[in-house]
Tab-separated table of C-alpha atoms in Angstrom:
chain	number	residue	atom	x	y	z
A	1	GLN	CA	138.298	92.063	132.211
A	2	GLN	CA	139.642	93.268	128.895
A	3	PRO	CA	141.957	90.891	126.964
A	4	VAL	CA	145.493	92.133	126.421
A	5	GLN	CA	146.851	92.380	122.900
A	6	SER	CA	150.456	92.489	121.808
A	7	PRO	CA	152.192	94.131	120.142
A	8	GLN	CA	150.383	97.454	120.331
A	9	ALA	CA	151.653	98.415	116.900
A	10	VAL	CA	153.721	96.885	114.141
A	11	ILE	CA	155.071	98.095	110.796
A	12	LEU	CA	155.738	95.570	108.051
A	13	ARG	CA	157.008	95.670	104.531
A	14	GLU	CA	154.760	94.043	101.988
A	15	GLY	CA	155.386	90.306	101.915
A	16	GLU	CA	156.559	90.045	105.531
A	17	ASP	CA	154.815	88.015	108.226
A	18	ALA	CA	153.371	89.096	111.547
A	19	VAL	CA	151.838	87.526	114.631
A	20	ILE	CA	149.328	89.298	116.858
A	21	ASN	CA	148.630	87.900	120.293
A	22	CYS	CA	145.599	88.085	122.565
A	23	SER	CA	145.665	86.992	126.180
A	24	SER	CA	142.909	86.752	128.778
A	25	SER	CA	142.895	86.175	132.521
A	26	LYS	CA	139.522	84.422	132.274
A	27	ALA	CA	138.575	81.002	130.961
A	28	LEU	CA	137.407	81.564	127.410
A	29	TYR	CA	134.720	79.940	125.321
A	30	SER	CA	135.716	81.655	122.109
A	31	VAL	CA	138.068	84.191	120.574
A	32	HIS	CA	137.019	86.400	117.679
A	33	TRP	CA	139.301	88.433	115.442
A	34	TYR	CA	138.286	91.582	113.589
A	35	ARG	CA	140.122	94.134	111.467
A	36	GLN	CA	139.070	97.746	111.433
A	37	LYS	CA	140.320	100.318	108.970
A	38	HIS	CA	140.227	103.961	109.902
A	39	GLY	CA	136.701	105.311	109.744
A	40	GLU	CA	135.199	101.945	108.841
A	41	ALA	CA	133.320	99.166	110.603
A	42	PRO	CA	135.183	96.188	112.089
A	43	VAL	CA	135.294	93.292	109.628
A	44	PHE	CA	135.043	89.690	110.774
A	45	LEU	CA	138.191	87.585	110.234
A	46	MET	CA	138.105	84.464	112.363
A	47	ILE	CA	136.413	82.683	115.242
A	48	LEU	CA	138.136	80.081	117.385
A	49	LEU	CA	136.090	78.003	119.762
A	50	LYS	CA	136.932	75.994	122.812
A	51	GLY	CA	137.289	72.457	121.584
A	52	GLY	CA	139.113	73.324	118.408
A	53	GLU	CA	136.473	74.493	115.941
A	54	GLN	CA	137.471	77.406	113.750
A	55	LYS	CA	135.660	79.464	111.193
A	56	GLY	CA	136.998	82.278	109.125
A	57	HIS	CA	138.518	83.542	105.941
A	58	GLU	CA	140.747	81.147	104.047
A	59	LYS	CA	143.742	83.449	103.943
A	60	ILE	CA	143.745	84.037	107.694
A	61	SER	CA	145.086	81.575	110.234
A	62	ALA	CA	144.967	81.639	113.988
A	63	SER	CA	145.441	79.467	117.038
A	64	PHE	CA	143.749	79.200	120.421
A	65	ASN	CA	145.591	77.779	123.411
A	66	GLU	CA	142.774	76.855	125.796
A	67	LYS	CA	145.113	76.063	128.675
A	68	LYS	CA	146.778	79.465	128.548
A	69	GLN	CA	143.669	81.415	127.377
A	70	GLN	CA	145.720	82.846	124.574
A	71	SER	CA	145.116	83.276	120.881
A	72	SER	CA	147.415	84.290	118.073
A	73	LEU	CA	146.568	85.633	114.632
A	74	TYR	CA	149.052	84.834	111.882
A	75	LEU	CA	149.372	87.184	108.943
A	76	THR	CA	151.607	85.757	106.253
A	77	ALA	CA	152.897	87.391	103.084
A	78	SER	CA	151.287	90.643	104.142
A	79	GLN	CA	149.647	92.905	101.605
A	80	LEU	CA	148.953	96.625	101.743
A	81	SER	CA	145.284	95.799	102.305
A	82	TYR	CA	146.174	94.140	105.637
A	83	SER	CA	146.802	97.540	107.184
A	84	GLY	CA	144.406	98.459	109.952
A	85	THR	CA	143.750	97.856	113.615
A	86	TYR	CA	143.216	94.262	114.681
A	87	PHE	CA	140.981	93.509	117.631
A	88	CYS	CA	140.438	90.294	119.459
A	89	GLY	CA	137.077	89.849	121.141
A	90	THR	CA	136.598	87.203	123.784
A	91	SER	CA	133.584	85.402	125.156
A	92	THR	CA	133.487	83.480	128.397
A	93	THR	CA	130.127	81.876	127.647
A	94	GLY	CA	128.446	80.182	124.759
A	95	THR	CA	126.620	83.391	123.981
A	96	ALA	CA	129.283	84.368	121.583
A	97	SER	CA	127.728	87.653	120.539
A	98	LYS	CA	128.599	89.367	123.805
A	99	LEU	CA	132.231	90.113	123.261
A	100	THR	CA	134.873	91.846	125.339
A	101	PHE	CA	137.362	93.473	122.992
A	102	GLY	CA	141.043	94.156	123.524
A	103	THR	CA	142.620	97.549	122.917
A	104	GLY	CA	143.785	96.604	119.467
A	105	THR	CA	146.999	96.154	117.482
A	106	ARG	CA	147.725	98.722	114.828
A	107	LEU	CA	149.303	97.148	111.743
A	108	GLN	CA	150.813	99.164	108.934
A	109	VAL	CA	152.068	97.496	105.773
A	110	THR	CA	154.359	99.532	103.571
A	111	LEU	CA	155.904	99.033	100.142
B	1	GLU	CA	122.019	90.640	100.663
B	2	THR	CA	121.803	93.996	102.452
B	3	GLY	CA	124.464	94.736	105.029
B	4	VAL	CA	124.090	96.428	108.393
B	5	THR	CA	123.217	100.096	108.139
B	6	GLN	CA	123.202	102.800	110.788
B	7	SER	CA	121.834	106.314	110.963
B	8	PRO	CA	122.742	109.042	111.347
B	9	THR	CA	126.406	108.965	110.383
B	10	HIS	CA	127.366	111.870	112.612
B	11	LEU	CA	125.566	113.665	115.397
B	12	ILE	CA	126.388	116.588	117.662
B	13	LYS	CA	124.437	117.008	120.883
B	14	THR	CA	124.644	119.141	123.981
B	15	ARG	CA	125.215	117.748	127.457
B	16	GLY	CA	121.910	116.792	129.076
B	17	GLN	CA	120.100	116.141	125.814
B	18	GLN	CA	118.747	112.826	124.600
B	19	VAL	CA	119.713	110.941	121.436
B	20	THR	CA	118.357	108.030	119.402
B	21	LEU	CA	120.569	106.006	117.093
B	22	ARG	CA	119.206	103.529	114.589
B	23	CYS	CA	120.429	100.243	113.152
B	24	SER	CA	119.050	98.011	110.419
B	25	SER	CA	120.276	94.466	110.752
B	26	GLN	CA	121.513	92.328	107.897
B	27	SER	CA	118.842	90.384	106.087
B	28	GLY	CA	118.034	87.141	107.922
B	29	HIS	CA	119.595	88.256	111.212
B	30	ASN	CA	117.470	88.391	114.377
B	31	THR	CA	120.096	89.532	116.880
B	32	VAL	CA	121.547	93.001	117.270
B	33	SER	CA	124.338	94.004	119.627
B	34	TRP	CA	125.368	97.582	120.375
B	35	TYR	CA	128.904	98.675	121.175
B	36	GLN	CA	130.516	101.955	122.194
B	37	GLN	CA	133.976	102.629	120.815
B	38	ALA	CA	135.995	105.477	122.274
B	39	LEU	CA	138.841	106.893	120.218
B	40	GLY	CA	141.797	104.512	120.160
B	41	GLN	CA	139.963	101.806	122.095
B	42	GLY	CA	138.249	98.542	121.298
B	43	PRO	CA	134.449	98.372	121.154
B	44	GLN	CA	132.679	97.999	124.516
B	45	PHE	CA	129.514	95.895	124.702
B	46	ILE	CA	126.426	97.890	125.673
B	47	PHE	CA	123.595	95.380	125.230
B	48	GLN	CA	122.122	92.828	122.895
B	49	TYR	CA	118.621	92.316	121.566
B	50	TYR	CA	117.302	88.986	120.393
B	51	ARG	CA	113.797	88.694	118.971
B	52	GLU	CA	112.751	92.033	120.483
B	53	GLU	CA	113.958	91.206	124.007
B	54	GLU	CA	117.076	92.450	125.763
B	55	ASN	CA	119.431	89.490	125.970
B	56	GLY	CA	122.333	90.720	128.045
B	57	ARG	CA	123.829	94.010	129.075
B	58	GLY	CA	127.316	95.358	129.658
B	59	ASN	CA	128.438	97.850	132.322
B	60	PHE	CA	126.425	100.800	131.130
B	61	PRO	CA	123.981	102.862	133.234
B	62	PRO	CA	120.194	102.662	132.741
B	63	ARG	CA	120.183	105.901	130.766
B	64	PHE	CA	121.397	103.705	127.902
B	65	SER	CA	118.338	101.862	126.661
B	66	GLY	CA	117.259	100.139	123.501
B	67	LEU	CA	114.540	98.606	121.443
B	68	GLN	CA	114.276	95.980	118.767
B	69	PHE	CA	111.402	96.016	116.327
B	70	PRO	CA	109.557	93.111	114.655
B	71	ASN	CA	111.721	93.544	111.530
B	72	TYR	CA	114.770	93.181	113.842
B	73	SER	CA	115.975	96.721	113.337
B	74	SER	CA	117.047	98.372	116.564
B	75	GLU	CA	117.396	101.679	118.355
B	76	LEU	CA	119.831	102.836	120.992
B	77	ASN	CA	118.606	105.659	123.212
B	78	VAL	CA	120.842	107.640	125.504
B	79	ASN	CA	119.323	110.077	127.989
B	80	ALA	CA	120.991	112.882	129.931
B	81	LEU	CA	124.032	112.916	127.659
B	82	GLU	CA	127.431	113.387	129.259
B	83	LEU	CA	130.672	114.526	127.656
B	84	ASP	CA	132.106	111.005	128.091
B	85	ASP	CA	129.347	109.630	125.874
B	86	SER	CA	131.196	111.053	122.876
B	87	ALA	CA	132.217	107.998	120.879
B	88	LEU	CA	131.548	105.860	117.839
B	89	TYR	CA	128.471	103.710	118.377
B	90	LEU	CA	128.489	100.451	116.467
B	91	CYS	CA	125.773	97.936	116.003
B	92	ALA	CA	126.400	94.386	114.894
B	93	SER	CA	123.916	91.804	113.728
B	94	SER	CA	124.078	88.032	113.759
B	95	SER	CA	121.865	85.054	113.007
B	96	GLY	CA	121.231	84.386	116.672
B	97	PRO	CA	122.646	85.015	120.139
B	98	GLU	CA	124.620	81.793	119.914
B	99	TYR	CA	125.577	82.280	116.292
B	100	TYR	CA	129.127	83.256	115.921
B	101	GLU	CA	129.713	85.730	113.146
B	102	GLN	CA	128.811	89.322	113.822
B	103	TYR	CA	128.556	91.862	111.045
B	104	PHE	CA	129.131	95.447	112.036
B	105	GLY	CA	127.553	98.568	110.651
B	106	PRO	CA	129.628	101.651	109.818
B	107	GLY	CA	128.747	103.331	113.113
B	108	THR	CA	127.365	106.652	114.306
B	109	ARG	CA	129.874	109.213	115.516
B	110	LEU	CA	128.315	111.044	118.495
B	111	THR	CA	129.889	114.224	119.815
B	112	VAL	CA	128.589	115.703	123.057
B	113	THR	CA	129.536	119.314	123.763
């Protein structure tokens, strides 16, 4: 089943913060975050694994609540380059490449 | 380091025809996953190839098939095209089926008329 993302869309002014949430009804092994700009490929941001391991870009932070099967992506001091659609992808097994993606959160950062 | 490349960029086909999409994985990667992304939706997993063998499949009919070659490049074949097959097809490569980071190619936009 597809993870649910919220909000569906958000508009920020440059420098503001945002939180994007991802929730699953299944027990998760990992949560992956990607950003996709219009007409471009999704770009890897962060992986969060069951057990607490994380790997990703230094300027991105995220959390994974294993009990609630929820993850949140924290975007602080947003820049214009943060604009795009953010997807969470979830894996219920250790084969982390087979991801089920949410419907996305569209983020627009303005001046 | 060469990134993931896909060809062609755009393709227009007629319902009932067959299509082959190609993906070159990133250098050093032996795993390729294919995804279908409809407009406004997240990518949907089609299947994965690891060392030339299919290593998992999503909810797609058998007319979606694939191959992986010894150099780890991959093809996605779709037979008997339907209008609903119109989408962006993405491939992603990684260092292994259990390796975590996937790197996506720019995609092939398929339009079925």
